[in-house]
Coordinates of C-alpha atoms in Angstrom, one line a residue:
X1 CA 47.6 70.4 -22.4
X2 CA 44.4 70.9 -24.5
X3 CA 46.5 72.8 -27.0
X4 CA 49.0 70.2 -27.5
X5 CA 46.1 67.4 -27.7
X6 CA 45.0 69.6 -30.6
X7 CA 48.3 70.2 -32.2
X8 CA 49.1 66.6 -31.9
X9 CA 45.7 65.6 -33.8
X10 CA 46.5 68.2 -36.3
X11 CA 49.9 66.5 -37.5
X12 CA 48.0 63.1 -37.2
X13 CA 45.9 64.4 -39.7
X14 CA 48.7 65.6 -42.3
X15 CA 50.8 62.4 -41.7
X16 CA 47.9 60.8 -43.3
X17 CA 47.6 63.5 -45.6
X18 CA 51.3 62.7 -46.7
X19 CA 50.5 58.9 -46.3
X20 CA 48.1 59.4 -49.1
X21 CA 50.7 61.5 -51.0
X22 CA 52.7 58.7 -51.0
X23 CA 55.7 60.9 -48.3
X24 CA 57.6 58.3 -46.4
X25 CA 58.7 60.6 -43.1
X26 CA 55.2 62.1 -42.0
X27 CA 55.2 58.6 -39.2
X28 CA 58.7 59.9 -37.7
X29 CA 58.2 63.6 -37.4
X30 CA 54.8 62.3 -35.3
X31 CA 56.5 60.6 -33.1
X32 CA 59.2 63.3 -32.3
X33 CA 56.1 66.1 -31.7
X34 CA 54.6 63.3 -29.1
X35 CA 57.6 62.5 -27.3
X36 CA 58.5 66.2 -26.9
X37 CA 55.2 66.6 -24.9
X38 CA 56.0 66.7 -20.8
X39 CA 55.2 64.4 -18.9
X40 CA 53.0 66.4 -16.5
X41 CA 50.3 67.2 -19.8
X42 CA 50.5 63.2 -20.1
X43 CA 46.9 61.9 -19.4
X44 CA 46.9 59.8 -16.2
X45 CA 43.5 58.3 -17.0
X46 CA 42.4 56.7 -19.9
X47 CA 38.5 58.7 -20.6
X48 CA 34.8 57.2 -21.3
X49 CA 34.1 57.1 -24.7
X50 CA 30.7 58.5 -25.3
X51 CA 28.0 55.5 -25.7
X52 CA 25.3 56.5 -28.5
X53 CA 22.3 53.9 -28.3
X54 CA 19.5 54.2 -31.2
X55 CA 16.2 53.3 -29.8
X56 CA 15.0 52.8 -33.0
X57 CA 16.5 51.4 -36.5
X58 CA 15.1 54.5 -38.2
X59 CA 16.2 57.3 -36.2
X60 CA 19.7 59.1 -36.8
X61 CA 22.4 59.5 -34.5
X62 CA 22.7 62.5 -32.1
X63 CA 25.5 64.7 -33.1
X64 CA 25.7 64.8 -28.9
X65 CA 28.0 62.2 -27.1
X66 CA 25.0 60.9 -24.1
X67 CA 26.2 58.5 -21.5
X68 CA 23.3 56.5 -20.5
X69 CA 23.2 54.8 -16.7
X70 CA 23.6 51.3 -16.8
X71 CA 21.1 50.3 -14.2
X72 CA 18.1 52.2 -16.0
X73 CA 18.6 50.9 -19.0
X74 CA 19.1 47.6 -17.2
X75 CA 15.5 48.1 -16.1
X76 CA 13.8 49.5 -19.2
X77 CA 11.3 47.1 -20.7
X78 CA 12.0 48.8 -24.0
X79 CA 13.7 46.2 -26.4
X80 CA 17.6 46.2 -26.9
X81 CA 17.2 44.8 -30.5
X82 CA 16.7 48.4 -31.3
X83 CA 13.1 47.7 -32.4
X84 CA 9.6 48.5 -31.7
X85 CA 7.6 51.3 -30.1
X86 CA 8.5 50.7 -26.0
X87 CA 5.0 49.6 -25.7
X88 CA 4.0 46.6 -23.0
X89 CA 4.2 43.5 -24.6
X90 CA 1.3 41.8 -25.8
X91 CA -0.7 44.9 -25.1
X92 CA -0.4 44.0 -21.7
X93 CA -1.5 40.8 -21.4
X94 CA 2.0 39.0 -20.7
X95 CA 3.3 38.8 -17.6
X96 CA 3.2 35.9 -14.8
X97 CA 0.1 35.4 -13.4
X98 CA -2.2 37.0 -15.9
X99 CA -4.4 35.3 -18.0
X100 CA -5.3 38.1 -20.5
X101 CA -6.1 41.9 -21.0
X102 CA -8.3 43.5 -18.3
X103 CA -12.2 43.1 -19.7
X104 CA -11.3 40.0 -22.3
X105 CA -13.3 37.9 -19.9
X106 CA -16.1 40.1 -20.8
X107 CA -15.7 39.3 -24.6
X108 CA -16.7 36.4 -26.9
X109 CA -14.3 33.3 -27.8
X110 CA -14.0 32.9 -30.6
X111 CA -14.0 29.7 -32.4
X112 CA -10.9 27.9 -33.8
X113 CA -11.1 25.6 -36.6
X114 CA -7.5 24.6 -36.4
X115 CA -8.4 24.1 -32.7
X116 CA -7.7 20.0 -31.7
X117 CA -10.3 20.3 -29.1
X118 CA -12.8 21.8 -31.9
X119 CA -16.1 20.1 -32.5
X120 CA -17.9 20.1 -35.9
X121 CA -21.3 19.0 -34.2
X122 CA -22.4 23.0 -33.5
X123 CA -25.8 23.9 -30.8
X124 CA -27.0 25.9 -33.4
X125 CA -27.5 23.6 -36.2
X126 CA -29.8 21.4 -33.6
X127 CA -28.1 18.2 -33.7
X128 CA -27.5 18.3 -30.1
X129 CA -30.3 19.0 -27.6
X130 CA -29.0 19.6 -24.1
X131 CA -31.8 18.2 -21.4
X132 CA -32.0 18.9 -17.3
X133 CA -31.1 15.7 -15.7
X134 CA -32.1 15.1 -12.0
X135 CA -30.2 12.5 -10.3
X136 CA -32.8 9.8 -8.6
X137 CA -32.7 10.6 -4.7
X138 CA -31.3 7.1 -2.9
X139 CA -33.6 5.3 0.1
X140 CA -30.9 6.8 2.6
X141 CA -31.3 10.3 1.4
X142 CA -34.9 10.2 1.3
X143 CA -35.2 8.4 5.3
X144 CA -32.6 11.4 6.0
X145 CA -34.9 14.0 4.5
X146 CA -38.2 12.7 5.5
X147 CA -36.8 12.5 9.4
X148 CA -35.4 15.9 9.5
X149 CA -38.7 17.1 7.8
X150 CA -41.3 14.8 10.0
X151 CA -39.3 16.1 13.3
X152 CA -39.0 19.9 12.3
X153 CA -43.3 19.4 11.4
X154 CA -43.6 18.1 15.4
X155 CA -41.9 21.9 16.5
X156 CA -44.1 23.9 14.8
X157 CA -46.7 22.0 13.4
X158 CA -47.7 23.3 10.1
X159 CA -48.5 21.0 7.3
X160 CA -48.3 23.1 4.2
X161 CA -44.6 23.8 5.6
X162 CA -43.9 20.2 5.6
X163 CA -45.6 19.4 2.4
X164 CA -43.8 22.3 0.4
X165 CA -40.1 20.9 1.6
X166 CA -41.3 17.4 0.1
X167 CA -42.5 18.8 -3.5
X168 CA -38.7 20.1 -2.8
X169 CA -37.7 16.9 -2.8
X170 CA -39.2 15.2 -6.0
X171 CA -39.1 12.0 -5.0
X172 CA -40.1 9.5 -7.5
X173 CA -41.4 6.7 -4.7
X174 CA -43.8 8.4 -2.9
X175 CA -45.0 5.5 -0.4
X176 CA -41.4 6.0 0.8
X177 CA -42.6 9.6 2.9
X178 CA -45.5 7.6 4.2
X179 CA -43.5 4.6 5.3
X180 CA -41.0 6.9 6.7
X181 CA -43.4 8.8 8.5
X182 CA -45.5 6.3 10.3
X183 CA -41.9 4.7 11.1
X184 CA -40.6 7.6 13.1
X185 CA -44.2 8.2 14.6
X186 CA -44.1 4.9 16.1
X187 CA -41.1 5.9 18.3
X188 CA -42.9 9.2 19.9
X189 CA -46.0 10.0 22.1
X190 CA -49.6 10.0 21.4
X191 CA -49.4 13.7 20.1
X192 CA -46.8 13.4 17.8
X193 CA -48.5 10.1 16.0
X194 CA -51.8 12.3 16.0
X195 CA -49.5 15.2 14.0
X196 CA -48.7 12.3 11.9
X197 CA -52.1 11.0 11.4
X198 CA -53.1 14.3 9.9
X199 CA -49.9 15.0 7.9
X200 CA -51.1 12.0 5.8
X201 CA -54.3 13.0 5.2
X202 CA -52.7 16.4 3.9
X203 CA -50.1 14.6 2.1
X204 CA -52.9 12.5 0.4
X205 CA -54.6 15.7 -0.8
X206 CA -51.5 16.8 -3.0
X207 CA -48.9 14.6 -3.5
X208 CA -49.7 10.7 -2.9
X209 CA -52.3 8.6 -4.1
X210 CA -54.3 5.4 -2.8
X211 CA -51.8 3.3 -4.1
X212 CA -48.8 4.8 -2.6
X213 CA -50.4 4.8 0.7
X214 CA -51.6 0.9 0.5
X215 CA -47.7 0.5 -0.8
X216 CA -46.4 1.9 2.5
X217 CA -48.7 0.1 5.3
X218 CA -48.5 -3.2 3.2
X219 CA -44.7 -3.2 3.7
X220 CA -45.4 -2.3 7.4
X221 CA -47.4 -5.0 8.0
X222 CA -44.5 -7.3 6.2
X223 CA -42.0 -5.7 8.3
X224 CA -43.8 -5.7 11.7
X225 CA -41.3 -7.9 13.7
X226 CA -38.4 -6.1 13.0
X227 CA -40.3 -2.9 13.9
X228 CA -41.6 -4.6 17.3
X229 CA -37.8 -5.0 18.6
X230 CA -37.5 -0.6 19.3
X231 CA -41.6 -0.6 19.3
X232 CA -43.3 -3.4 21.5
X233 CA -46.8 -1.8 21.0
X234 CA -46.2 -1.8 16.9
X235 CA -49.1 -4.2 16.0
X236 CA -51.6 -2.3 18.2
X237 CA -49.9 1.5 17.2
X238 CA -49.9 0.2 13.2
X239 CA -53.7 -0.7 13.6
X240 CA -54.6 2.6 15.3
X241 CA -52.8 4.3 12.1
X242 CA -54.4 1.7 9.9
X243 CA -58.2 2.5 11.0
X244 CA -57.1 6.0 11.1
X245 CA -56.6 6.0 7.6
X246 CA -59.6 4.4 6.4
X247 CA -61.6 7.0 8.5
X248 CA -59.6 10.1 6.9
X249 CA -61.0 8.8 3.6
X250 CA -57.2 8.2 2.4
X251 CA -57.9 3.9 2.4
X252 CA -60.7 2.2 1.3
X253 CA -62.4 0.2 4.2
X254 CA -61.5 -2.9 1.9
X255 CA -58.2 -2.8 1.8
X256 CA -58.3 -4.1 5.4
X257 CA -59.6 -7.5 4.3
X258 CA -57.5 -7.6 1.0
X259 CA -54.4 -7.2 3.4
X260 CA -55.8 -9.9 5.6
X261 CA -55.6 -12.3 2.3
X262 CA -52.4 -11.5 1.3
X263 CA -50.4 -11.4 4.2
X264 CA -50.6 -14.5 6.8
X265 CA -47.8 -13.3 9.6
X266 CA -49.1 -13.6 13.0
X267 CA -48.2 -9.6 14.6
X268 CA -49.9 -8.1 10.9
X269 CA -52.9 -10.1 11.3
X270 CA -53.3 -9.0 15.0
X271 CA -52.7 -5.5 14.1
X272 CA -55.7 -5.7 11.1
X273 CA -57.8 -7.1 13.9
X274 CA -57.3 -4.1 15.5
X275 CA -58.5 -1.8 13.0
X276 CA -60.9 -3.8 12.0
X277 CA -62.0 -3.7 15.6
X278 CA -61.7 0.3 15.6
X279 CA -63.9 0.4 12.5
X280 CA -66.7 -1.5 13.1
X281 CA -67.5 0.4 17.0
X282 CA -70.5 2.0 17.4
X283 CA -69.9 5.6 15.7
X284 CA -66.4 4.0 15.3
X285 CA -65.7 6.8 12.2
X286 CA -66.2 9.6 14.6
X287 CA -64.3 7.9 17.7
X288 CA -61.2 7.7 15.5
X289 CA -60.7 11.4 15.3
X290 CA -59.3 11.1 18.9
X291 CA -57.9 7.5 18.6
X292 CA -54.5 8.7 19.7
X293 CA -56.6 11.3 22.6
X294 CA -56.7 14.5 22.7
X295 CA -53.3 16.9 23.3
X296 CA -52.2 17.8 27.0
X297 CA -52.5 21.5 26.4
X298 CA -55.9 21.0 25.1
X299 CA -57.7 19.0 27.4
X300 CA -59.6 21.1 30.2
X301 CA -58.2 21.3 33.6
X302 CA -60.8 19.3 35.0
X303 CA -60.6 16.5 33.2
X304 CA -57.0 16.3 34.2
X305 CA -57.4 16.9 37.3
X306 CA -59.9 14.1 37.4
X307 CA -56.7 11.6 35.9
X308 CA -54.6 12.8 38.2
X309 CA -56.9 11.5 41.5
X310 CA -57.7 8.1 39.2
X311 CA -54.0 7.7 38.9
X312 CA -53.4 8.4 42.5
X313 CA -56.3 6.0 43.9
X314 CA -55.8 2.9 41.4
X315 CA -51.2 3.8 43.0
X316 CA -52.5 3.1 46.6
X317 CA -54.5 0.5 45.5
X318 CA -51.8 -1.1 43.4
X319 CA -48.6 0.4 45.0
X320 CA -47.2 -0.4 41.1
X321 CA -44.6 3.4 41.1
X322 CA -44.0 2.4 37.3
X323 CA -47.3 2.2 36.4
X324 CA -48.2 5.6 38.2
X325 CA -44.9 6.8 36.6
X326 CA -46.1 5.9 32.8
X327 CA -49.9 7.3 33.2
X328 CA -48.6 10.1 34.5
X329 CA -46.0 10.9 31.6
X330 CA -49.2 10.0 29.3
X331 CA -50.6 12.9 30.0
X332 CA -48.3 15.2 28.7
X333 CA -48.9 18.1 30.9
X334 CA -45.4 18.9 32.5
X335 CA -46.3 21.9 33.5
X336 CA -49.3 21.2 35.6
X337 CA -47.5 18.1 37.7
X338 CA -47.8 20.9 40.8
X339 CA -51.6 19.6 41.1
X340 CA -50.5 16.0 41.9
X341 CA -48.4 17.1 44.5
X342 CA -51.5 19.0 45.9
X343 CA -53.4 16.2 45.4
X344 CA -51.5 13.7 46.3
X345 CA -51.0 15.8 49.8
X346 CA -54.3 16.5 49.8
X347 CA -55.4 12.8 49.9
X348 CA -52.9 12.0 52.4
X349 CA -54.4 14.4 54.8
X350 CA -57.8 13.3 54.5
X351 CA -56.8 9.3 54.2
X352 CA -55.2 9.9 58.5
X353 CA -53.5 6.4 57.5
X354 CA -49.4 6.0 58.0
X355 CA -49.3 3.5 55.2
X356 CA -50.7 6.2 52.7
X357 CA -47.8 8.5 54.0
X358 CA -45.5 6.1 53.5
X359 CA -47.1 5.2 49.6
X360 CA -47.2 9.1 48.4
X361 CA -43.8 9.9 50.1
X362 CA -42.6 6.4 48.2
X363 CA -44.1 7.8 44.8
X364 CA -43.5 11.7 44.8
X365 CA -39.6 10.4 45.8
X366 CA -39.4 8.4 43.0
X367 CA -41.4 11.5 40.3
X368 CA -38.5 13.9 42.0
X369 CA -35.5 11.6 41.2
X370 CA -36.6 11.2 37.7
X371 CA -37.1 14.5 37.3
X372 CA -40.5 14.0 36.2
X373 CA -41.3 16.5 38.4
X374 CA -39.1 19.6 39.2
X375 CA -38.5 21.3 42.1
X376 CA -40.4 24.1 41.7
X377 CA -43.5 22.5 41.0
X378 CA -42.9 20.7 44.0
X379 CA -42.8 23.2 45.9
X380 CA -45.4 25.1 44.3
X381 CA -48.1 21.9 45.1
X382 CA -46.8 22.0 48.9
X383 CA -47.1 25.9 49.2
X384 CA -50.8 25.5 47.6
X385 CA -51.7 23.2 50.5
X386 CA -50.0 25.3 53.1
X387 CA -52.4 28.3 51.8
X388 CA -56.0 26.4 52.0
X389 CA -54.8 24.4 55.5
X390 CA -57.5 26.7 57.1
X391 CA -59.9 25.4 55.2
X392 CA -59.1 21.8 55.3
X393 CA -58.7 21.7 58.8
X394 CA -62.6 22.5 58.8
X395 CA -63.4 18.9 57.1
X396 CA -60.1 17.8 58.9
X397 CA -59.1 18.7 62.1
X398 CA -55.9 16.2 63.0
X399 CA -55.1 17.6 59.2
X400 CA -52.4 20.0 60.9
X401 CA -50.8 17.3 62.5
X402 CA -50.8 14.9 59.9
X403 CA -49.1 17.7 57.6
X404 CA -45.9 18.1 59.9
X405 CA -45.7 14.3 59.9
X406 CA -45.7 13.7 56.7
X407 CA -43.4 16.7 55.6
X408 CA -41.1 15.7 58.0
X409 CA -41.1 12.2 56.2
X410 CA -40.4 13.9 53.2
X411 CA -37.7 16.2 54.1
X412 CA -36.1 12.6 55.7
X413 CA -36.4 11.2 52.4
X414 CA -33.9 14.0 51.0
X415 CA -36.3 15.3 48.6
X416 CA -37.5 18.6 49.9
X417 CA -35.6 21.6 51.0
X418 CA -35.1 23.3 54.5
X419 CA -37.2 26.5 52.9
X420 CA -40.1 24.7 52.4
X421 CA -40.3 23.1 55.8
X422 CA -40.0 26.1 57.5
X423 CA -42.7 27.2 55.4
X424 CA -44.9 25.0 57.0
X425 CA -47.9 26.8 58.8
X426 CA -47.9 25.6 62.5
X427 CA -50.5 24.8 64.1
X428 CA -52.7 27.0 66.4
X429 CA -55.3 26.0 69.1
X430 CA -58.1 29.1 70.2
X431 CA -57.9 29.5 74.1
X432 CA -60.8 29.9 75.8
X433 CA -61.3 32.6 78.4
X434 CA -62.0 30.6 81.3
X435 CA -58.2 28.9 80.5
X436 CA -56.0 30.3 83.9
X437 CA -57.2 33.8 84.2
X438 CA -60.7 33.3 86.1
X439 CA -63.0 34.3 83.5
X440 CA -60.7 37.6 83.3
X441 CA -60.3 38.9 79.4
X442 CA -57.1 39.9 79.0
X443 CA -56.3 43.1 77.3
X444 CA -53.5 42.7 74.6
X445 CA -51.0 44.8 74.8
X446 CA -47.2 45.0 73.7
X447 CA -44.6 45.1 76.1
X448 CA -42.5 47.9 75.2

């Protein structure tokens, strides 16, 4: 069939010959050789032509016929225009999502003239001078600070630390720290305001002045009434921080009577009596160094000890449990509240009266439900007496039996345990040998 394919395209090409010669039957004698052919060398399908693409407008065609696959040219990123190189486009910084070549953020903008957002004014022609500006710190912000600082400075206790995170600050106002201080040290114990006391006279050292500290206790002394309704006490707490001030060298002893002039309202006056009444003692300067007292941990053991009997005798003589509550809590010694149990027992023994029983039983109930005092200190006061019964039932001798009364009363009123009851020593009486044996010394022995 090949054969006749080529014999057929070789009287194709002399009918045109003889259509050029001008011969009229060169068309019939080509279709008489094609219609001779059989029908079995017919060709049943119809073939591919061969597809030449040129990738580039100056290259020449390929004398060989190459069929290319549809679905990788489909996916070529090389252009069909029959142009350029097959590089990526934009040197690789098309595509979605990208923003630009890998390293241009690395490289220098370069300024646009045509730009719309372009400005003439340039930085380095000095016509504009860029300046730090600090935003001013509101009153909120700076009562938010101070408190967080103030109450951090009452856990550890280190000035410097406190004073640093206010030069953080940079607080224009600086009366506000002292007003905000003396404030919050109105609402806690002794210790605390004595912590206070000497943060300002650090404070005044580096960072206020006179001024700023007059500012701050003169709108204290305006403001005292509004203070009084979370602090009763204010007046007499303001003047202890008042005189305080004057004897840390931070006020002048002046200002006192200037303040006195100037402001007329009944609480401020009474609490500038006070300090003026602080100031003008015998040695007064000196005294003010402990005007709030001396911290629970430091105090010796005696001298609390001592409180602790003056609180107990001026409770039985009062019977007032609040009052015995408060000068109790005063002392700020939480972990030595085991010695008024012993004490309190103690003084029970040697008082032989059931209306003292019934007064300590009255107050240690009422320590134990507010949890002034914890259980195990409570026990630890009652074991203490347990140990040194001997020698208390040498100055005491009903002592034994006045100690299972009274624990008995206690462990009626629901505030001691079982295990400390039994606990309890009992009570043992020496036998004479004259006692049922006829003057006979018995030999002790275990039966076995």
């Amino acid at each position: 069939m090949d054969k006749d394919l080529r014999d057929a395209g070789d009287i194709e090409v002399d009918s045109g010959n003889d259509i050029q010669n001008g011969a009229i039957g060169g068309r019939s004698e080509i279709s008489k050789s094609v219609e001779n052919l059989s029908t079995d060398h017919r060709i049943k399908k119809k073939a591919k032509r061969g597809v030449v693409r040129q990738l580039s407008k100056d290259s020449t065609p390929s004398s060989h016929n190459v069929v290319s696959a549809r679905r990788s040219w489909k996916n070529t990123r090389r252009p069909r225009n029959g142009r350029g190189r097959g590089l990526p486009k934009k040197g690789g910084a098309g595509g979605k999502g990208v923003w630009g070549k890998p390293g241009s953020e690395l490289q220098e903008e370069d300024v646009d003239m045509n730009d719309p957002n372009y400005e003439s004014d340039s930085l380095d022609n000095g016509d504009i001078e860029l300046k730090t500006i600090i935003p001013e710190t509101s009153v909120d912000e700076i009562r938010k600070h101070t408190e967080s600082i103030v109450l951090e400075y009452y856990e550890h206790g280190d000035a410097d630390e406190a004073i640093v995170a206010f030069e953080e600050l940079d607080i224009a106002e600086k009366n506000l720290i002292i007003q905000f201080a003396i404030e919050i040290g109105l609402d806690h114990k002794p210790s605390h305001r004595e912590m206070t006391s000497v943060l300002i006279s650090d404070l005044y050292t580096h960072m206020v002045n006179q001024r700023d500290i007059a500012s701050a206790y003169d709108w204290l002394l305006r403001n005292l009434p509004d203070l009084m309704l979370d602090t009763p006490d204010a007046p007499t707490v303001l003047g202890n921080f008042l005189a305080r001030a004057v004897a840390d060298d931070c006020l002048p002893p002046k200002v006192i009577q200037q303040f006195k002039e100037k402001i007329q309202e009944e609480h401020a006056q009474a609490s500038l009596h006070r300090a003026e009444t602080l100031l003008s003692m015998k040695h007064g300067l000196v005294r003010l160094d402990n005007v709030w007292g001396v911290g629970g941990g430091l105090r010796p053991v005696k001298y609390l000890v001592r409180q602790m009997v003056l609180l107990l005798k001026e409770y039985l003589s009062s019977g007032d449990v609040q009052e015995a509550t408060r000068c109790l809590v005063e002392l700020e010694v939480p972990h030595f509240h085991h010695e008024l149990v012993y004490e309190a027992v103690l003084m029970t023994l040697e008082a032989l009266s059931s209306s003292v029983e019934e007064a300590m039983c009255r107050l240690l109930k009422s320590l134990c439900a507010a949890i002034i005092i914890t259980p195990d200190l409570l026990e630890l006061g009652f074991l203490r007496v347990y140990e040194d019964m001997p020698d208390i039932i040498i100055d005491v001798p009903l002592a034994g039996s006045v100690l299972e009364r009274f624990v008995e009363q206690c462990h009626a009123a629901g505030f001691i345990s079982d295990d400390l009851v039994k606990k309890m020593p009992t009570r043992g009486r020496k036998r004479f040998v004259s006692e049922g044996d006829g003057g006979r010394i018995k030999d002790h022995k275990l039966a076995v």
